[in-house]
XYZ file of C-alpha atoms in Angstrom:
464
model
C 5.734 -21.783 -5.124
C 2.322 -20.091 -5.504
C 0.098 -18.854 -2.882
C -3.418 -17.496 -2.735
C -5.283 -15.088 -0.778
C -7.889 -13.000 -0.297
C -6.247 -9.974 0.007
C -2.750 -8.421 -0.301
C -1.100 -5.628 0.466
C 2.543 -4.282 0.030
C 3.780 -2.194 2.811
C 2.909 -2.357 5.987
C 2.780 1.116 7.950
C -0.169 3.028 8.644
C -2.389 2.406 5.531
C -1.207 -0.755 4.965
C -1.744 -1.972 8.623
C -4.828 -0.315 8.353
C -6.240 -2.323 5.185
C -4.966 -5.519 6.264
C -6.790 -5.399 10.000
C -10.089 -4.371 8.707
C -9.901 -7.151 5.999
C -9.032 -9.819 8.802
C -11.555 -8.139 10.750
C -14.544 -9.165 8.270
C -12.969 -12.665 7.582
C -10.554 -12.372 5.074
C -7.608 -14.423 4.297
C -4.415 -11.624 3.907
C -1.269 -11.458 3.213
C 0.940 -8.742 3.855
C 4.183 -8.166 1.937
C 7.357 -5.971 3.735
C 10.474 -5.916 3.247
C 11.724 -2.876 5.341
C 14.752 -3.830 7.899
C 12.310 -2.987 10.099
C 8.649 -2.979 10.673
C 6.544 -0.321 11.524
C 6.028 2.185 8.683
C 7.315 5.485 8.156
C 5.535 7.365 11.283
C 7.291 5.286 13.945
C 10.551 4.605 12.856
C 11.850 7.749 10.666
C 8.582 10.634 10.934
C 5.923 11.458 13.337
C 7.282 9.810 16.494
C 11.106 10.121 16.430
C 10.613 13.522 15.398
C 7.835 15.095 17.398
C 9.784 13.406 20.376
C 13.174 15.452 19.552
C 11.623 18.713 18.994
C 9.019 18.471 22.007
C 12.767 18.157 24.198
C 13.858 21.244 22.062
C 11.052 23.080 23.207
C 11.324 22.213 26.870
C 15.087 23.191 26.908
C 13.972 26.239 24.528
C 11.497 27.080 27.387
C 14.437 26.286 30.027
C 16.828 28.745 28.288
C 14.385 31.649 28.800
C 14.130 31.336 32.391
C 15.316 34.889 33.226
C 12.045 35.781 31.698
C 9.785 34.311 33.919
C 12.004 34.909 36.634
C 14.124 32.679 37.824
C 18.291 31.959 37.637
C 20.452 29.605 37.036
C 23.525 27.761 34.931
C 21.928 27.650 31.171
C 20.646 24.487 29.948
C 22.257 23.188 26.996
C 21.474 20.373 24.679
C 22.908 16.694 25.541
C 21.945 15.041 21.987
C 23.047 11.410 23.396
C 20.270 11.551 26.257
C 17.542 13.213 23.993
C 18.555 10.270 21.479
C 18.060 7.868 24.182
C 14.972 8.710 25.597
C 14.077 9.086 21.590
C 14.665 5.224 21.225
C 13.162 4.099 24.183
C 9.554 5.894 23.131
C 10.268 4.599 19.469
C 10.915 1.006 20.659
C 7.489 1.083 22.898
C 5.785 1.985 19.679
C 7.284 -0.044 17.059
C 7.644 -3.268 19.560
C 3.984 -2.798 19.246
C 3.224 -2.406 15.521
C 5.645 -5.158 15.223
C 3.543 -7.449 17.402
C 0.255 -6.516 15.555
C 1.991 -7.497 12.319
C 3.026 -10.628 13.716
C 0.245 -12.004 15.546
C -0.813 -14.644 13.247
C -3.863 -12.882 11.553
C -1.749 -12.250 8.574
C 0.409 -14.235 6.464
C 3.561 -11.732 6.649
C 6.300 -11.892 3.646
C 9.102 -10.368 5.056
C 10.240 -9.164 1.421
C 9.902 -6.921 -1.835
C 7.436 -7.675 -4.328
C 6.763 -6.322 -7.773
C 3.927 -6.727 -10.008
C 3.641 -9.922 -12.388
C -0.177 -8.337 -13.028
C -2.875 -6.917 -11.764
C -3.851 -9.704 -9.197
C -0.127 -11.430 -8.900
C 3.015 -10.481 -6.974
C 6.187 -12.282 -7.559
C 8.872 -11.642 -3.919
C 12.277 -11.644 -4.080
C 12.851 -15.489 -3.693
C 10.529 -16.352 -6.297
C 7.132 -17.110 -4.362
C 4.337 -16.052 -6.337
C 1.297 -14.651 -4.415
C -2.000 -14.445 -5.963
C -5.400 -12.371 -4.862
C -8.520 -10.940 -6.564
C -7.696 -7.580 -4.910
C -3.812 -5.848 -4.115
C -3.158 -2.544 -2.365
C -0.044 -0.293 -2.666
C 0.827 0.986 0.335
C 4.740 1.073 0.596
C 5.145 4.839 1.643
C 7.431 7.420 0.074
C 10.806 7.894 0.450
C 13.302 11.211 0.369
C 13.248 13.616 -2.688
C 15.971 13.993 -4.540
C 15.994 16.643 -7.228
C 18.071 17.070 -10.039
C 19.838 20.111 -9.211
C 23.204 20.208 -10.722
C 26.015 18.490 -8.367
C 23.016 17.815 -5.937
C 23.606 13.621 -5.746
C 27.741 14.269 -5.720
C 27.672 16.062 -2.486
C 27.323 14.325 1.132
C 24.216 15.842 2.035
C 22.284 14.797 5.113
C 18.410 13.565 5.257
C 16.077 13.554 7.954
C 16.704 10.117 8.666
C 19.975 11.387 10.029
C 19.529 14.707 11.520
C 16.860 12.154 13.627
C 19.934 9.954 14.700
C 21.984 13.008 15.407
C 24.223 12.494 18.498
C 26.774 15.294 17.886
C 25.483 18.752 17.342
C 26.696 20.555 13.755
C 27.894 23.925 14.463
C 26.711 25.423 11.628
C 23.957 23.737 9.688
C 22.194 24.461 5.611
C 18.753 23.382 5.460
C 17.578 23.333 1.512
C 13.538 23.787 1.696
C 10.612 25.392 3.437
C 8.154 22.600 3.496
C 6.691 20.946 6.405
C 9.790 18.635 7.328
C 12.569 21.254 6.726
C 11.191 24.369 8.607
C 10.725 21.647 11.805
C 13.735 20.055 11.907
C 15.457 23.096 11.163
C 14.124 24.404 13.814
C 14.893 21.793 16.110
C 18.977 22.594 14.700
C 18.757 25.926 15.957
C 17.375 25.548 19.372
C 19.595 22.635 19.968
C 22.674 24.965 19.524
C 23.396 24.774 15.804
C 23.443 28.222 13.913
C 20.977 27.258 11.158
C 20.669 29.032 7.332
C 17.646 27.715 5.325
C 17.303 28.260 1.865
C 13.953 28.008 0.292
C 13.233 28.150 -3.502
C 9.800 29.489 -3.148
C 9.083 33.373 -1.642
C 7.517 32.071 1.236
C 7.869 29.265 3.670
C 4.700 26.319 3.612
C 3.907 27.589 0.743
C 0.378 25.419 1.401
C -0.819 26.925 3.842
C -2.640 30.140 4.383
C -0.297 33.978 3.549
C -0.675 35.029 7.517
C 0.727 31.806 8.992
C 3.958 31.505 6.780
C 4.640 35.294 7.994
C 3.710 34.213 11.739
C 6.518 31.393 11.331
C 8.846 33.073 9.289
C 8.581 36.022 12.240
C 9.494 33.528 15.267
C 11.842 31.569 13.260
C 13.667 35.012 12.452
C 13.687 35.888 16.074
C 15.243 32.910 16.996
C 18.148 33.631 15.266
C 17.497 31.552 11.585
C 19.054 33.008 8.622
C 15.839 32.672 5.914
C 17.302 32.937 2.485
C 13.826 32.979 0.445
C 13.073 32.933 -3.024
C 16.301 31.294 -4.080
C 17.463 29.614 -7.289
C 20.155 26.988 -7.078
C 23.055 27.258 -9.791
C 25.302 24.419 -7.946
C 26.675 21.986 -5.236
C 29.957 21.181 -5.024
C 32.143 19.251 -2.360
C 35.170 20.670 -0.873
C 37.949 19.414 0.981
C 37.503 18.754 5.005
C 33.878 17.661 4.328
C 32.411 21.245 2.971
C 29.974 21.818 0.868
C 29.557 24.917 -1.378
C 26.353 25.681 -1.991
C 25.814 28.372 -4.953
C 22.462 30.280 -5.469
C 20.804 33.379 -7.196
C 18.719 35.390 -4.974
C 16.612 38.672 -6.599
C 19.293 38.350 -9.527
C 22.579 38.468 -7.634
C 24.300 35.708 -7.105
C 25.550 34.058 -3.615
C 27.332 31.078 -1.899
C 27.462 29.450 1.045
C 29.626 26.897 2.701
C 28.788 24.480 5.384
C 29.830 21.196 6.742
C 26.099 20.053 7.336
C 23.668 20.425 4.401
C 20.052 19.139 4.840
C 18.550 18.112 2.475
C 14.762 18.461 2.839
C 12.971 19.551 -0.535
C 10.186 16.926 0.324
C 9.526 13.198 -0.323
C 8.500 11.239 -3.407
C 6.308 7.930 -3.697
C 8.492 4.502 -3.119
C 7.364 3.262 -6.261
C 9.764 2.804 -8.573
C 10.820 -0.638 -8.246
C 7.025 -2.550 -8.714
C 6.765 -2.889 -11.990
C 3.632 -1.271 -11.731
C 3.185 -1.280 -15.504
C 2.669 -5.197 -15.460
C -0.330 -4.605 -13.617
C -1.901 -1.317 -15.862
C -1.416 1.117 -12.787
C -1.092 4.901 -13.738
C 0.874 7.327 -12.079
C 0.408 11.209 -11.850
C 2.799 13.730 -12.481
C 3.682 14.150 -8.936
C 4.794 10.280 -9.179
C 1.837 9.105 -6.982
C -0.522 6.519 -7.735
C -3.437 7.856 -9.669
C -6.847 6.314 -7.840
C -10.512 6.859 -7.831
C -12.569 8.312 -4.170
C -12.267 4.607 -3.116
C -8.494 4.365 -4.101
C -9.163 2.194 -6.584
C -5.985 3.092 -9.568
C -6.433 2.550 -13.411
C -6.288 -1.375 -12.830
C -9.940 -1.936 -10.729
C -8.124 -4.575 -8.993
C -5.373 -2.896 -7.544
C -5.561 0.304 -4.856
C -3.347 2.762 -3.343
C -3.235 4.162 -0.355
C -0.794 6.392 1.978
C 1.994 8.417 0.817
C 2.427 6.639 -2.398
C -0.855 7.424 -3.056
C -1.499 10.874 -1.432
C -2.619 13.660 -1.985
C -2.040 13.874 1.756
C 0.883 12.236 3.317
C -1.324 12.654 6.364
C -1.151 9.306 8.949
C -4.621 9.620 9.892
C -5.739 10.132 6.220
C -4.019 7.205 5.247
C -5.606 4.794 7.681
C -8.826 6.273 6.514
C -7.585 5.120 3.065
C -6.775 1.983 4.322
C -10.200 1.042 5.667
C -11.775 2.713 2.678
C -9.855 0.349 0.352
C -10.618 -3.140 2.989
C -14.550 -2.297 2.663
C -14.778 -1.743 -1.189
C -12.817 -4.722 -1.774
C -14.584 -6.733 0.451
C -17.678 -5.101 -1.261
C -19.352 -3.788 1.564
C -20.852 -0.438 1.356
C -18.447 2.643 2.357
C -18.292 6.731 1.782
C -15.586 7.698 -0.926
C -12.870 9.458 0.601
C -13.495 12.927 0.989
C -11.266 15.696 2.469
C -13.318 18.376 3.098
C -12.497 18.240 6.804
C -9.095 17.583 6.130
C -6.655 18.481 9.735
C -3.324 19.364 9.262
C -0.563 20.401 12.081
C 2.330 21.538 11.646
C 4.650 20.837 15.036
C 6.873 24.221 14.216
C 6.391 26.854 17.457
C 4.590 28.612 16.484
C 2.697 25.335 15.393
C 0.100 25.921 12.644
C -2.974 24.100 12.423
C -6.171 24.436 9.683
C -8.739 22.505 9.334
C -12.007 22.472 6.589
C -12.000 24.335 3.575
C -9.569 26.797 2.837
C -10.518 30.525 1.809
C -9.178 29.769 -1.784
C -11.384 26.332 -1.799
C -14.145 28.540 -0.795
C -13.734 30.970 -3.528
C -13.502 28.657 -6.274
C -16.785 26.723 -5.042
C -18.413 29.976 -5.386
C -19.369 29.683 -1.633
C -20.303 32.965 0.487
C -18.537 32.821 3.481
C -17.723 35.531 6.561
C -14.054 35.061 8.132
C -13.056 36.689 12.107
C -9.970 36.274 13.423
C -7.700 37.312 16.666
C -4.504 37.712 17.571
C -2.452 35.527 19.883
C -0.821 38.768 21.160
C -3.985 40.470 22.308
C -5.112 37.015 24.853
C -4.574 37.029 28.006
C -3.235 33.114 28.794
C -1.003 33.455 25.472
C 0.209 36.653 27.028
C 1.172 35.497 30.579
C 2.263 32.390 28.788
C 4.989 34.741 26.256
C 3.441 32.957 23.246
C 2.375 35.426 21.164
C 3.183 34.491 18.102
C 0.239 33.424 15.411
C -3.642 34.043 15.496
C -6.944 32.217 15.033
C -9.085 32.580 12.351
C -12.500 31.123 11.654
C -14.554 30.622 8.499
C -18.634 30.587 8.632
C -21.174 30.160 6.107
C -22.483 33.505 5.327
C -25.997 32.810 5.397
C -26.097 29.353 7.864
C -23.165 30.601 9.836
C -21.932 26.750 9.716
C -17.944 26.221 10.645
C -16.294 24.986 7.202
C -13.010 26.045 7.735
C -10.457 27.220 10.789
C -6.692 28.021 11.013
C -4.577 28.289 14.361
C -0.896 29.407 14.581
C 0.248 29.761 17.991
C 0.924 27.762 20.915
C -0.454 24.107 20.996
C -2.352 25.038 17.794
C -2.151 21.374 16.675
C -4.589 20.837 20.366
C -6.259 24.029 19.636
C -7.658 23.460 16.529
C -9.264 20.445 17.601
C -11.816 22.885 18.997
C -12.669 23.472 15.496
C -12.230 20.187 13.816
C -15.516 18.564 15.798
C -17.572 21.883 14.500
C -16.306 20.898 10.983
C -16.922 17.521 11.190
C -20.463 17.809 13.173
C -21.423 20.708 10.661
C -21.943 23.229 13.242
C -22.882 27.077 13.609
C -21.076 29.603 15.142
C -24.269 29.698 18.005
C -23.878 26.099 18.694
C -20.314 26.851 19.837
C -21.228 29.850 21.933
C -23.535 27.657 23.862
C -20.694 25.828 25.207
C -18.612 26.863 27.924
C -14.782 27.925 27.387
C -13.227 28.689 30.215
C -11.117 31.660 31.823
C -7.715 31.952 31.236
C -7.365 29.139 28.834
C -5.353 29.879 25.182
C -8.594 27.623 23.929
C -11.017 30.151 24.772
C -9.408 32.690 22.168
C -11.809 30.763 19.768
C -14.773 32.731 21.135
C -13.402 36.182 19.765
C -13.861 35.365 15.991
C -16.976 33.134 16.796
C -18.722 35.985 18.811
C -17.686 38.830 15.994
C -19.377 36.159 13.669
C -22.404 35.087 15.086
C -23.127 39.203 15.438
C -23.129 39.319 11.769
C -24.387 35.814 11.072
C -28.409 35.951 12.259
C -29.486 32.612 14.207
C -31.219 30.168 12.466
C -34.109 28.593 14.490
């Protein structure tokens, strides 16, 4: 059976979603191919949500357990997994109940299957039903790395998709990375009661973002009581009796081992692309294993897009519904902005959470761009003081001879709300003046902003 359509996309989480409603939206016939056991995309079922849920009731009980600080007594809280877990599902189910309503609705034709490519406007599903459209999008999401480190797939390591469903706490817990995913979640091990050893292959942790933050992390995380094993090379995994792992490593040239009975596997995610055929329809890939597109996410084949995680280079939700709408308007032909990330937000939800938005200062240099940079320290501000969050700093980045905000970074407390602050200057292309004419009130952590924005705008004349 063949069937024809406007539009079609594979995948259906945030990009996907994304596409498909804006499409509708300007008449469009779609259809919309997933076959996930569930619906709902990556961010509500297995990332963003079930995750910023569980370590937001680490925090609290992380807060709890330092009571004697702000001074009060009592039995010590400790971590009931089962009742974070529930109250987990029940926010997930809100959520996905809902996506899964949008998807159903009746505005698009929903294939509740896999597809691959028969060419670069046809899709053949699992039960033989051909679909047909002038235009296709890729959105289908990325799925956990695994590397080829020897004895690596032999072992039973553990993925984020289960150290999310984690009822039982693991005494003693391995973490393999230092990206985004492995420093939270390991995190989230610790403060839950697990004692938590993460080995990272790279010198520093987040090895993205800026020097100063990864040594503001790698400071609390320390504190806490995380073993960071840094700069590692992995020789071998190997499973022992009683469900143990060995783990063997170098380490500044001498070589090490650790066993555990819970190894985490987090050395990032690859593209879920692997099973489209892709080559049937002339789409490239890069050597990163995404989807090679164009500032409209066009790929190789002009009739077939990419968008989201397969597609990158930000695995970003908001970034890839931006993709999403970018790739609905081209195809529709209507006249949109390519996709441009120079006021690119990213969070990280570790505590200290980090937060930058704009350019960063190595972007600047290689633009040639003259630019002045303040910063402050979370330990030297009064509501981060009385708060006992003094980990992390702010730092802003001004034009040197406009004094316009291109780029910011925040690591401290409720730096992913913080930064915010700076995101609308970046986006509205403001000056450090502009934001001194606004009020920012007394004792709030968000008026630490105006220290680096005052030191600037005394070096930075006012344009008028």
């Amino acid at each position: 059976m063949k069937q024809t359509f406007d539009f079609l996309v594979l995948g259906g989480g945030s990009a996907g979603y994304a596409a498909a409603r804006t499409f509708h939206e300007h008449g469009g016939r779609v259809a919309l191919v997933d076959g996930a056991e569930e619906l709902g995309g990556l961010c509500i079922l297995r990332g963003c949500m079930p995750s910023k849920t569980l370590i937001y009731s680490a925090e609290v009980l992380h807060l709890a357990q330092k009571g004697s600080i702000f001074g009060f007594e009592g039995e010590t809280p400790r971590a009931n997994l089962a009742t974070m877990q529930a109250r987990k599902k029940k926010v997930i189910a809100e959520f996905s109940e809902y996506r899964k309503g949008q998807l159903e609705d009746g505005r698009f034709s929903l294939f509740r299957s896999r597809g691959t490519f028969v060419d670069a406007n046809t899709i053949i599903l699992a039960d033989g039903t051909v679909l047909t459209a002038p235009k296709i999008l890729i959105s289908t999401g990325s799925e956990v790395k695994v590397p080829p480190l020897p004895g690596l797939s032999e072992v039973r390591y553990q993925t984020s998709d289960q150290v999310l469903d984690l009822d039982v706490i693991p005494p003693e817990s391995v973490v393999l990375g230092g990206g985004v995913v492995a420093c939270e979640l390991a995190q989230f091990l610790s403060r839950v009661g697990s004692k938590v050893t993460l080995l990272q292959r790279s010198p520093r942790l987040l090895k993205e973002f800026p020097q100063a933050a990864s040594d503001a992390l790698q400071r609390a995380m320390i504190e806490e009581g995380i073993q960071l094993e840094l700069g590692v090379n992995f020789k071998k995994f190997k499973q022992l009796e009683e469900e143990k792992i060995e783990v063997s490593y170098q380490q500044n040239g001498e070589a090490k081992e650790i066993v555990t009975g819970f190894l985490f596997l987090a050395l990032g995610r690859v593209p879920s692309v692997h099973t489209l055929e892709l080559q049937n329809a002339g789409v490239e890939l890069l050597p990163s294993g995404h989807i090679k597109t164009n500032d409209f996410q066009q790929t190789s084949a002009p009739t077939v897009y990419g968008a989201g995680d397969c597609a990158g280079p930000h695995e970003i939700v908001h970034i890839a519904i931006k993709q999403g709408e970018t790739v609905a308007l081209h195809a529709l032909g209507k006249k949109v902005k390519p996709m441009n990330y120079d006021c690119l937000l990213s969070v990280v939800f570790t505590d200290p959470q980090l937060a930058i938005v704009g350019l960063t200062v190595h972007q600047m240099k290689d633009r040639g761009i003259e630019f002045l940079t303040a910063s402050y320290s979370f330990d030297d501000h009064g509501k981060s003081i009385l708060m006992e969050a003094k980990h992390g700093y702010v730092c802003v980045h001004a034009e040197k001879i406009t004094g316009r905000v291109i780029g910011a970074e925040c690591v401290g407390k409720d730096a992913g709300e913080l930064i915010h602050a700076m995101s609308v200057a970046v986006g509205l292309r403001a000056g450090v003046h502009d934001l001194l004419k606004a009020d920012w009130y007394h004792p709030t952590l968000s008026e630490i902003w105006t220290y680096p924005i005052e030191d600037l705008a005394e070096e930075i004349p006012e344009v008028v």
